[in-house]
GROMACS .gro file of C-alpha atoms in nm:
model
  185
    1UNK     CA    1  -0.394   0.884  -0.140
    2UNK     CA    2  -0.231   0.698   0.158
    3UNK     CA    3   0.026   0.897   0.411
    4UNK     CA    4   0.296   0.572   0.356
    5UNK     CA    5   0.364   0.362   0.131
    6UNK     CA    6   0.517   0.095   0.210
    7UNK     CA    7   0.791  -0.056  -0.073
    8UNK     CA    8   0.848  -0.395  -0.061
    9UNK     CA    9   0.872  -0.537  -0.393
   10UNK     CA   10   1.196  -0.486  -0.553
   11UNK     CA   11   1.050  -0.419  -0.810
   12UNK     CA   12   0.886  -0.072  -0.637
   13UNK     CA   13   1.224  -0.047  -0.513
   14UNK     CA   14   1.313   0.021  -0.823
   15UNK     CA   15   1.069   0.134  -1.046
   16UNK     CA   16   1.108   0.499  -0.744
   17UNK     CA   17   1.493   0.489  -0.766
   18UNK     CA   18   1.523   0.679  -1.056
   19UNK     CA   19   1.554   1.086  -1.088
   20UNK     CA   20   1.341   1.189  -1.312
   21UNK     CA   21   1.040   0.922  -1.139
   22UNK     CA   22   1.146   1.088  -0.815
   23UNK     CA   23   1.049   1.438  -1.026
   24UNK     CA   24   0.699   1.300  -1.276
   25UNK     CA   25   0.636   1.103  -0.935
   26UNK     CA   26   0.637   1.487  -0.728
   27UNK     CA   27   0.456   1.710  -0.969
   28UNK     CA   28   0.152   1.369  -0.894
   29UNK     CA   29   0.105   1.476  -0.557
   30UNK     CA   30  -0.164   1.617  -0.725
   31UNK     CA   31  -0.372   1.507  -1.018
   32UNK     CA   32  -0.258   1.554  -1.348
   33UNK     CA   33  -0.223   1.491  -1.665
   34UNK     CA   34   0.129   1.373  -1.846
   35UNK     CA   35   0.063   1.639  -2.097
   36UNK     CA   36   0.029   1.882  -1.776
   37UNK     CA   37   0.327   1.668  -1.552
   38UNK     CA   38   0.579   1.693  -1.877
   39UNK     CA   39   0.508   2.088  -1.920
   40UNK     CA   40   0.654   2.106  -1.596
   41UNK     CA   41   0.967   1.934  -1.621
   42UNK     CA   42   1.002   2.101  -1.922
   43UNK     CA   43   0.975   1.704  -2.121
   44UNK     CA   44   0.794   1.582  -2.360
   45UNK     CA   45   0.518   1.399  -2.260
   46UNK     CA   46   0.568   1.049  -2.410
   47UNK     CA   47   0.851   1.118  -2.219
   48UNK     CA   48   0.704   1.184  -1.916
   49UNK     CA   49   0.430   0.897  -2.066
   50UNK     CA   50   0.704   0.558  -2.046
   51UNK     CA   51   0.787   0.706  -1.703
   52UNK     CA   52   0.437   0.660  -1.521
   53UNK     CA   53   0.351   0.365  -1.673
   54UNK     CA   54   0.673   0.215  -1.421
   55UNK     CA   55   0.556   0.477  -1.124
   56UNK     CA   56   0.175   0.278  -1.196
   57UNK     CA   57   0.264  -0.082  -1.321
   58UNK     CA   58   0.510  -0.056  -0.961
   59UNK     CA   59   0.138   0.040  -0.761
   60UNK     CA   60   0.373   0.383  -0.713
   61UNK     CA   61   0.103   0.637  -0.948
   62UNK     CA   62  -0.256   0.508  -1.073
   63UNK     CA   63  -0.482   0.727  -1.318
   64UNK     CA   64  -0.795   0.905  -1.118
   65UNK     CA   65  -1.033   0.999  -1.434
   66UNK     CA   66  -1.002   1.002  -1.818
   67UNK     CA   67  -1.097   1.331  -2.016
   68UNK     CA   68  -1.124   1.367  -2.396
   69UNK     CA   69  -0.910   1.596  -2.566
   70UNK     CA   70  -0.950   1.628  -2.960
   71UNK     CA   71  -1.119   1.326  -3.022
   72UNK     CA   72  -0.810   1.127  -2.759
   73UNK     CA   73  -0.890   1.008  -2.443
   74UNK     CA   74  -0.581   1.116  -2.236
   75UNK     CA   75  -0.557   0.977  -1.846
   76UNK     CA   76  -0.540   1.163  -1.565
   77UNK     CA   77  -0.228   1.045  -1.328
   78UNK     CA   78  -0.182   1.049  -0.906
   79UNK     CA   79   0.037   0.978  -0.662
   80UNK     CA   80  -0.130   0.660  -0.438
   81UNK     CA   81   0.075   0.808  -0.141
   82UNK     CA   82   0.296   1.125   0.032
   83UNK     CA   83   0.571   0.917   0.182
   84UNK     CA   84   0.679   0.605   0.054
   85UNK     CA   85   0.910   0.411   0.298
   86UNK     CA   86   1.143   0.159   0.151
   87UNK     CA   87   1.153  -0.132   0.305
   88UNK     CA   88   1.553  -0.208   0.470
   89UNK     CA   89   1.546  -0.572   0.343
   90UNK     CA   90   1.554  -0.439  -0.027
   91UNK     CA   91   1.911  -0.297   0.070
   92UNK     CA   92   2.009  -0.617   0.146
   93UNK     CA   93   2.328  -0.684   0.489
   94UNK     CA   94   2.661  -0.773   0.317
   95UNK     CA   95   2.942  -0.964   0.474
   96UNK     CA   96   2.905  -1.177   0.836
   97UNK     CA   97   2.856  -1.077   1.144
   98UNK     CA   98   3.233  -1.097   1.388
   99UNK     CA   99   3.103  -0.995   1.706
  100UNK     CA  100   2.874  -1.009   2.028
  101UNK     CA  101   2.801  -0.610   1.937
  102UNK     CA  102   2.707  -0.717   1.536
  103UNK     CA  103   2.517  -0.929   1.677
  104UNK     CA  104   2.282  -0.710   1.889
  105UNK     CA  105   2.294  -0.498   1.629
  106UNK     CA  106   2.233  -0.657   1.348
  107UNK     CA  107   1.944  -0.792   1.567
  108UNK     CA  108   1.844  -0.417   1.605
  109UNK     CA  109   1.778  -0.354   1.274
  110UNK     CA  110   1.569  -0.632   1.160
  111UNK     CA  111   1.325  -0.499   1.532
  112UNK     CA  112   1.368  -0.106   1.377
  113UNK     CA  113   1.202  -0.316   1.031
  114UNK     CA  114   1.006  -0.467   1.205
  115UNK     CA  115   0.869  -0.119   1.441
  116UNK     CA  116   0.874   0.055   1.050
  117UNK     CA  117   0.705  -0.226   0.878
  118UNK     CA  118   0.427  -0.167   1.158
  119UNK     CA  119   0.434   0.209   1.158
  120UNK     CA  120   0.380   0.195   0.837
  121UNK     CA  121   0.099  -0.012   0.808
  122UNK     CA  122  -0.105   0.120   1.067
  123UNK     CA  123  -0.448   0.387   0.889
  124UNK     CA  124  -0.333   0.729   1.034
  125UNK     CA  125  -0.702   0.829   0.971
  126UNK     CA  126  -0.890   0.661   1.259
  127UNK     CA  127  -0.959   0.935   1.469
  128UNK     CA  128  -0.791   0.790   1.784
  129UNK     CA  129  -0.419   0.674   1.770
  130UNK     CA  130  -0.335   0.601   2.090
  131UNK     CA  131   0.116   0.586   2.023
  132UNK     CA  132   0.371   0.736   2.203
  133UNK     CA  133   0.737   0.761   2.127
  134UNK     CA  134   0.998   0.862   2.371
  135UNK     CA  135   1.325   0.950   2.281
  136UNK     CA  136   1.692   1.110   2.505
  137UNK     CA  137   2.005   1.000   2.578
  138UNK     CA  138   2.187   0.852   2.933
  139UNK     CA  139   2.563   0.826   3.045
  140UNK     CA  140   2.665   0.499   3.121
  141UNK     CA  141   3.012   0.445   3.336
  142UNK     CA  142   3.173   0.128   3.203
  143UNK     CA  143   3.202  -0.011   3.502
  144UNK     CA  144   2.797   0.011   3.509
  145UNK     CA  145   2.651  -0.070   3.194
  146UNK     CA  146   2.564  -0.508   3.301
  147UNK     CA  147   2.377  -0.314   3.634
  148UNK     CA  148   2.225  -0.064   3.383
  149UNK     CA  149   2.118  -0.328   3.096
  150UNK     CA  150   1.981  -0.536   3.399
  151UNK     CA  151   1.765  -0.251   3.573
  152UNK     CA  152   1.616  -0.162   3.177
  153UNK     CA  153   1.515  -0.588   3.152
  154UNK     CA  154   1.370  -0.603   3.482
  155UNK     CA  155   1.141  -0.247   3.442
  156UNK     CA  156   0.994  -0.406   3.123
  157UNK     CA  157   0.939  -0.810   3.271
  158UNK     CA  158   0.773  -0.608   3.493
  159UNK     CA  159   0.488  -0.399   3.221
  160UNK     CA  160   0.508  -0.696   3.062
  161UNK     CA  161   0.393  -0.938   3.302
  162UNK     CA  162   0.157  -0.613   3.482
  163UNK     CA  163   0.037  -0.532   3.100
  164UNK     CA  164   0.091  -0.893   2.928
  165UNK     CA  165  -0.309  -1.005   3.002
  166UNK     CA  166  -0.530  -1.150   2.678
  167UNK     CA  167  -0.720  -0.829   2.778
  168UNK     CA  168  -0.759  -0.534   2.617
  169UNK     CA  169  -0.612  -0.269   2.337
  170UNK     CA  170  -0.321  -0.474   2.160
  171UNK     CA  171   0.001  -0.239   2.173
  172UNK     CA  172   0.342  -0.290   2.059
  173UNK     CA  173   0.651  -0.156   2.293
  174UNK     CA  174   0.990  -0.222   2.164
  175UNK     CA  175   1.281  -0.044   2.215
  176UNK     CA  176   1.611  -0.017   2.143
  177UNK     CA  177   1.978   0.091   2.306
  178UNK     CA  178   2.291   0.190   2.095
  179UNK     CA  179   2.559   0.303   2.104
  180UNK     CA  180   2.576   0.701   2.069
  181UNK     CA  181   2.790   0.792   1.766
  182UNK     CA  182   3.071   1.020   1.836
  183UNK     CA  183   3.007   1.261   1.633
  184UNK     CA  184   2.718   1.350   1.736
  185UNK     CA  185   2.765   1.558   2.040
   0.00000   0.00000   0.00000
């Protein structure tokens, strides 16, 4: 079972985004039969099998084994991941962007999607996964906003220049700077 499955296909999202299927998927964190899941959810095995079949087709569940019960083969199923991340591309954006700030916000949304996809693709079973996450709040008076942006750009450019050679391990650096919402005190 993977830690995270990044969903980029609309069929996967459609299969997942149904309340009953989410409940079935939760029960399949451990290998179980449709009959066992049905008993937990107070549903018929046929109804659970319908949902499991749709989840299998979408690659969200897999049959891990099989057993015979009174001469009939019964599948044992398990979720393919512990978590599922939905690509923002599947949701899409509506309308035209009107101002430069909104264009910057659009770029930021694209960058965050790229970071999300990169993180989802990492092999979390590797013994060493060097990474760092830093978050903080900076307060910049409006008259010093351009100075702050220049300092940030210069600092990052210095890092890219010093560590931008062809030797060594490759790391991706993404920095997001955006206005904090007024209700986030």
